[in-house]
Coordinates of C-alpha atoms in Angstrom, one line a residue:
M296 CA 30.0 -25.1 7.4
T297 CA 31.9 -26.7 10.6
D298 CA 32.3 -23.9 12.5
K299 CA 33.7 -25.3 16.0
V300 CA 31.5 -22.5 18.0
Y301 CA 28.4 -24.5 16.9
Y302 CA 29.5 -27.5 18.9
N303 CA 28.6 -25.3 22.1
D304 CA 24.8 -24.3 20.6
D305 CA 22.7 -26.9 21.7
D306 CA 20.2 -25.7 18.8
M307 CA 23.1 -26.5 16.3
L308 CA 24.0 -30.0 17.4
S309 CA 20.9 -31.0 17.3
L310 CA 21.4 -31.2 13.2
P311 CA 22.5 -34.8 12.3
S312 CA 25.5 -33.1 9.6
I313 CA 26.8 -30.8 12.9
R314 CA 26.8 -33.7 14.9
N315 CA 28.9 -36.0 11.9
Y316 CA 31.5 -33.1 11.8
K317 CA 31.7 -32.9 15.8
H318 CA 32.3 -36.2 15.8
I319 CA 35.7 -36.1 13.1
D320 CA 36.8 -33.3 14.9
T321 CA 37.3 -34.5 18.0
Y322 CA 37.4 -38.0 17.5
K323 CA 41.3 -38.1 17.8
Y324 CA 41.8 -39.9 14.5
N325 CA 45.2 -38.5 14.6
D326 CA 46.3 -40.9 17.0
F327 CA 45.5 -44.0 13.6
G328 CA 47.3 -41.6 11.3
N329 CA 50.6 -42.2 9.1
S330 CA 53.5 -39.5 10.3
G331 CA 55.9 -40.8 7.7
L332 CA 53.8 -39.8 4.9
C333 CA 52.4 -36.5 6.3
T334 CA 56.2 -35.4 6.9
T335 CA 56.9 -35.9 3.6
I336 CA 53.6 -33.8 2.6
K337 CA 54.6 -30.6 4.9
N338 CA 57.4 -30.7 3.2
E339 CA 56.9 -30.6 -0.3
L340 CA 53.7 -28.4 0.3
N341 CA 55.0 -26.2 2.9
D342 CA 52.6 -23.3 2.2
Y343 CA 49.8 -25.1 3.8
V344 CA 48.8 -23.9 7.2
G345 CA 48.4 -27.1 9.5
I346 CA 48.7 -29.1 7.0
Y347 CA 50.3 -31.9 8.8
D348 CA 47.6 -32.1 11.5
L349 CA 45.0 -32.7 8.7
C350 CA 47.1 -34.9 6.8
M351 CA 47.6 -37.0 10.3
D352 CA 43.6 -36.7 11.0
V353 CA 42.9 -37.9 6.9
T354 CA 44.9 -40.8 6.9
G355 CA 43.9 -41.8 10.6
I356 CA 40.1 -41.6 9.2
L357 CA 41.3 -43.9 6.0
N358 CA 43.1 -46.4 8.1
N359 CA 40.2 -46.3 10.8
F360 CA 37.1 -45.0 10.1
N361 CA 34.0 -45.3 12.7
K362 CA 31.2 -45.3 10.0
S363 CA 28.7 -46.6 12.7
R364 CA 29.1 -42.9 14.2
I365 CA 28.0 -41.0 11.2
T366 CA 24.7 -40.0 9.7
S367 CA 24.2 -40.8 6.2
L368 CA 21.6 -39.3 4.2
F369 CA 21.6 -42.2 1.3
D370 CA 22.5 -45.5 2.8
N371 CA 25.9 -46.3 2.9
E372 CA 27.0 -43.3 2.5
Q373 CA 29.2 -42.4 5.6
C374 CA 32.2 -41.7 3.6
T375 CA 30.6 -38.8 1.5
V376 CA 30.8 -37.0 5.0
F377 CA 33.7 -37.8 5.7
N378 CA 34.7 -36.1 2.0
Y379 CA 33.1 -33.2 2.7
W380 CA 34.8 -32.4 6.1
M381 CA 38.0 -33.0 4.7
Y382 CA 37.3 -30.7 1.7
H383 CA 36.2 -28.3 3.7
H384 CA 39.1 -28.0 6.5
L385 CA 41.0 -28.0 3.1
Y386 CA 39.8 -24.8 2.1
N387 CA 40.4 -23.6 5.3
N388 CA 43.7 -24.6 6.4
L389 CA 45.4 -22.3 3.5
T390 CA 47.0 -19.5 3.4
E391 CA 45.3 -16.5 1.7
G392 CA 45.4 -16.6 -1.8
N393 CA 45.8 -20.5 -2.3
D394 CA 42.8 -21.8 -4.7
S395 CA 41.6 -25.1 -6.3
R396 CA 44.7 -26.3 -7.4
S397 CA 46.4 -26.0 -4.1
V398 CA 44.1 -28.2 -2.8
S399 CA 43.9 -30.4 -5.7
S400 CA 48.0 -30.3 -4.6
F401 CA 47.2 -32.0 -1.8
I402 CA 44.8 -34.4 -3.2
F403 CA 47.2 -36.1 -5.6
K404 CA 49.8 -36.2 -3.3
L405 CA 48.2 -38.3 -0.7
L406 CA 46.7 -40.3 -3.8
E407 CA 50.1 -40.7 -4.9
Y408 CA 51.7 -41.7 -1.3
R409 CA 48.8 -43.9 -0.5
K410 CA 48.4 -45.6 -3.5
D411 CA 49.7 -48.7 -1.7
Y412 CA 47.2 -48.3 0.8
I413 CA 44.1 -48.1 -0.8
K414 CA 42.9 -51.1 -0.6
D415 CA 42.7 -51.1 2.7
D416 CA 41.3 -47.3 3.0
K417 CA 37.9 -47.2 4.5
C418 CA 36.9 -44.4 2.0
T419 CA 37.8 -43.4 -1.3
I420 CA 38.7 -39.9 -1.7
D421 CA 35.9 -37.8 -4.3
I422 CA 37.9 -36.6 -6.3
K423 CA 34.9 -34.7 -8.7
I424 CA 34.2 -31.8 -6.0
I425 CA 37.4 -30.2 -6.3
F426 CA 36.7 -26.5 -7.4
K427 CA 35.6 -24.8 -4.4
D428 CA 32.3 -23.1 -5.8
H429 CA 31.0 -26.5 -6.4
F430 CA 32.1 -27.9 -3.4
I431 CA 30.5 -25.1 -1.2
K432 CA 27.5 -25.9 -3.2
T433 CA 27.1 -29.2 -2.8
K434 CA 28.2 -29.7 0.5
M435 CA 25.1 -27.3 2.1
L436 CA 23.0 -28.7 -0.6
H437 CA 24.1 -32.2 1.3
D438 CA 23.8 -30.8 4.5
Y439 CA 20.4 -28.9 4.2
A440 CA 18.8 -32.9 3.2
L441 CA 20.0 -34.4 5.7
D442 CA 19.2 -31.9 8.6
Y443 CA 16.0 -31.0 7.0
E444 CA 13.4 -33.7 9.1
S445 CA 15.0 -33.0 12.5
I446 CA 15.0 -29.0 11.2
K447 CA 11.1 -29.3 10.4
S448 CA 10.1 -31.0 13.9
K449 CA 11.7 -28.6 15.9
V450 CA 10.5 -25.6 14.3
E451 CA 7.2 -26.7 14.2
S452 CA 6.7 -27.9 17.6
P453 CA 4.4 -25.2 19.4
D454 CA 6.3 -22.4 21.2
A455 CA 9.7 -23.3 19.6
E456 CA 12.6 -20.8 20.1
C457 CA 16.1 -21.2 18.3
S458 CA 19.2 -19.5 18.4
K459 CA 20.4 -16.9 15.9
S460 CA 22.8 -19.6 14.2
Y461 CA 20.3 -21.7 13.9
N462 CA 18.0 -19.3 11.8
A463 CA 20.8 -18.4 10.5
Y464 CA 21.5 -21.5 9.1
I465 CA 18.1 -22.2 7.6
V466 CA 18.1 -19.1 6.1
K467 CA 21.6 -19.6 4.2
H468 CA 20.9 -23.2 3.3
S469 CA 17.5 -22.7 1.6
E470 CA 19.3 -19.8 -0.3
N471 CA 21.4 -22.1 -1.6
Y472 CA 18.8 -24.5 -2.3
N473 CA 17.2 -22.0 -4.3
K474 CA 20.3 -20.7 -6.3
V475 CA 20.9 -24.3 -7.4
K476 CA 17.4 -25.0 -8.7
E477 CA 17.8 -22.1 -10.8
E478 CA 21.1 -23.1 -12.4
C479 CA 20.1 -26.7 -12.7
R480 CA 17.4 -25.7 -14.5
T481 CA 19.3 -24.3 -17.2
N482 CA 22.2 -26.7 -17.1
E483 CA 21.7 -30.4 -15.6
S484 CA 25.5 -31.0 -16.0
L485 CA 27.0 -29.1 -13.5
P486 CA 28.4 -31.9 -10.6
Y487 CA 25.8 -30.8 -7.7
C488 CA 22.5 -31.2 -10.0
A489 CA 22.6 -35.1 -9.5
L490 CA 22.0 -34.3 -6.0
Y491 CA 19.6 -31.9 -6.6
T492 CA 17.5 -34.0 -8.1
K493 CA 18.1 -36.8 -6.0
I494 CA 16.9 -35.1 -2.9
T495 CA 14.2 -32.5 -4.5
E496 CA 11.3 -34.8 -3.8
Y497 CA 11.7 -35.1 -1.1
L498 CA 12.2 -31.1 0.6
L499 CA 9.3 -28.9 1.4
P500 CA 9.7 -25.2 2.9
L501 CA 10.6 -24.6 6.2
R502 CA 9.6 -22.1 8.9
A503 CA 12.1 -20.2 10.8
C504 CA 11.6 -20.5 14.6
R505 CA 10.9 -17.7 17.1
Q506 CA 14.5 -16.3 18.0
K507 CA 16.2 -16.7 21.4
D508 CA 17.8 -14.0 21.7
S509 CA 16.9 -10.0 21.3
T510 CA 18.0 -9.2 17.9
L511 CA 14.6 -9.3 16.3
R512 CA 13.5 -6.5 18.1
T513 CA 14.1 -2.9 16.5
R514 CA 15.7 -0.3 19.3
H515 CA 12.3 1.1 19.9
G516 CA 11.1 -2.8 21.0
E517 CA 9.0 -3.1 17.5
V518 CA 8.9 -7.1 16.1
M519 CA 10.7 -7.2 13.1
M520 CA 9.3 -9.8 11.2
D521 CA 11.8 -11.2 8.6
T522 CA 10.8 -13.4 5.4
F523 CA 12.9 -14.9 3.2
Q524 CA 12.4 -17.3 0.5
G525 CA 12.6 -21.3 1.7
A526 CA 13.3 -24.8 -0.4
L527 CA 11.0 -25.3 -3.0
S528 CA 9.4 -22.0 -3.3
E529 CA 8.1 -21.7 -7.1
G530 CA 5.5 -24.6 -7.9
G531 CA 6.1 -28.6 -7.4
H532 CA 5.7 -29.5 -3.7
G533 CA 6.0 -26.4 -2.3
D534 CA 2.7 -25.3 -3.5
E535 CA 0.6 -27.9 -2.1
F536 CA 2.9 -27.9 1.0
G537 CA 1.7 -24.1 1.4
R538 CA -1.8 -25.3 0.9
R539 CA -1.7 -27.6 3.5
M540 CA -0.3 -24.6 6.2
G541 CA -3.1 -22.0 4.8
H542 CA 0.0 -19.8 3.3
E543 CA -0.8 -17.8 0.1
N544 CA 3.4 -17.6 -0.5
S545 CA 4.1 -21.3 0.3
G546 CA 7.8 -20.8 -0.3
E547 CA 8.2 -17.8 2.2
L548 CA 9.4 -18.0 5.9
H549 CA 8.1 -16.2 8.9
F550 CA 9.4 -15.8 12.3
P551 CA 6.5 -16.3 14.8
L552 CA 5.3 -13.2 17.1
T553 CA 7.2 -12.2 20.0
A554 CA 5.2 -11.6 23.3
Q555 CA 5.2 -7.7 22.5
A556 CA 3.4 -8.6 19.0
H557 CA 0.7 -11.1 21.4
R558 CA 0.2 -8.5 23.2
T559 CA -0.4 -5.6 20.4
S560 CA -2.6 -8.6 18.8
N561 CA -4.6 -8.9 22.5
S562 CA -5.0 -4.8 22.2
S563 CA -6.6 -5.0 19.1
T564 CA -8.6 -7.4 19.8
I565 CA -10.3 -5.6 22.6
M566 CA -10.6 -2.0 20.5
S567 CA -12.8 -4.3 17.5
I568 CA -14.9 -4.4 20.1
L569 CA -14.7 -1.3 22.3
F570 CA -15.4 0.8 18.8
P571 CA -19.2 -1.2 17.8
V572 CA -20.7 -0.3 21.6
L573 CA -19.6 3.5 21.5
G574 CA -20.8 3.6 18.1
I575 CA -24.0 2.5 19.4
L576 CA -24.4 4.5 22.2
F577 CA -23.6 7.2 20.4
S578 CA -25.7 6.8 17.7
F579 CA -29.0 6.6 20.5
F580 CA -27.5 9.5 21.5
I581 CA -28.2 11.6 18.2
L582 CA -31.3 9.9 18.2
Y583 CA -32.4 10.9 21.0
R584 CA -31.2 14.4 20.4
F585 CA -31.5 15.5 17.4
T586 CA -34.6 13.5 16.0
P587 CA -38.2 13.4 16.6
A588 CA -37.8 9.9 18.3
G589 CA -36.0 12.2 20.8
S590 CA -39.1 14.0 21.8
L591 CA -41.5 10.4 21.5
L592 CA -38.9 9.3 23.7
N593 CA -38.7 12.1 26.4
T594 CA -43.0 12.2 26.4
Y595 CA -43.2 8.3 26.9
L596 CA -40.7 8.5 30.1
L597 CA -42.2 11.8 31.5
K598 CA -45.5 9.9 31.3
K599 CA -44.2 6.5 33.1
K600 CA -42.2 9.4 35.6
K601 CA -46.5 10.8 37.0
F602 CA -47.7 7.9 36.2
R603 CA -45.4 5.9 39.5
T604 CA -45.8 9.4 41.1
H605 CA -49.4 9.0 41.1
V606 CA -49.5 5.4 42.2
D607 CA -47.1 5.8 44.9
E608 CA -49.1 8.5 46.5
E609 CA -52.2 6.7 46.4
E610 CA -50.1 3.7 47.9
T611 CA -48.8 6.0 50.4
E612 CA -52.4 7.6 50.9
H613 CA -53.7 3.8 51.5
M614 CA -51.5 3.3 54.0
L615 CA -51.7 5.9 55.9
E616 CA -55.3 5.5 56.2
N617 CA -55.1 2.1 57.3
T618 CA -52.6 3.3 59.9
Y619 CA -55.2 5.4 61.3
E620 CA -57.8 3.2 61.3
Y621 CA -55.9 0.6 63.2
V622 CA -54.6 3.4 65.7
N623 CA -58.3 4.8 66.5
R624 CA -59.2 1.2 66.9
N625 CA -56.8 0.6 69.3
M626 CA -57.6 4.0 71.0
G627 CA -61.0 3.0 71.2
Y628 CA -59.7 -0.2 73.5
D629 CA -57.7 2.3 75.9
T630 CA -60.4 4.3 76.2
H631 CA -62.8 1.6 77.2
H632 CA -60.7 0.1 79.5
I633 CA -59.4 3.1 81.4
G634 CA -63.0 4.3 82.0
Y635 CA -64.0 0.4 83.3
N636 CA -61.3 0.7 86.0
G637 CA -62.8 3.8 87.0
L638 CA -66.2 2.2 87.3
E639 CA -64.4 0.0 89.8
N640 CA -62.7 2.0 92.1
P641 CA -64.5 5.0 92.8

């Protein structure tokens, strides 16, 4: 999808496919358009909404496409991006109720009126993806493969956070990939199976980012873990990728833990340490209070206490004896000294 609201989302603008479509939408290719041809088509297909403006853009690109501004999935396939852009706008600019036949009417009239210019056209219009369902699946498959490396690099970076639109893009395009894979297993002739076969060896499961806004939390503030199936979720390279990443379900995409979840994890770690310590203390209490080991320990502690008291008493008595001896010596000296003075002064 080339919703222009993506152009205001920095995460979405990091994707090559979105940058491609933004370039075509904003480059003013209508300045190079064929106004005479587009007026004729508008008059013949007057039930289309905005058909003149789209025709001017398309003819302007065919006249003067700046391919150097386009990132392509494969070499020299910039015109593939143009075709996806054109068909997307055709289906979104038609009045309600129009279908693939209305789109084909515009395409065939455009080719008819431009037959004299085709040799100079910068691109060729692809008529193989004219059916809406086939076109949507093909475009999404192409964009997913083109954006794969950018997404992988972003979501695998430490502490990566992504917008809601970015994560929704991963989910939607992963689901489309899995759907195409199943369909091509049973019917390889489908128009998008050739592209699937060409790109499948390059794709591995992707993991979504932690979302930037609060939509991943419940009203109680709890973290909701969103899990969904990614590319190659069954066998193939996906299994090898899962083993390298240490996941049992290699196709599952998980949102990393938020700060709340980290706090919960830390609390669990503390409790896992505290409970064993309390268990050991409780076991000692039971042994001391209700088993013979407690009596033995108590007897030992009492003996140790009495012994210590006896030692302390002996030390105190010894200290007192020393003190008395010291005092007696000093008193004897003082008595002798006083008596001597008395004899000298009768």
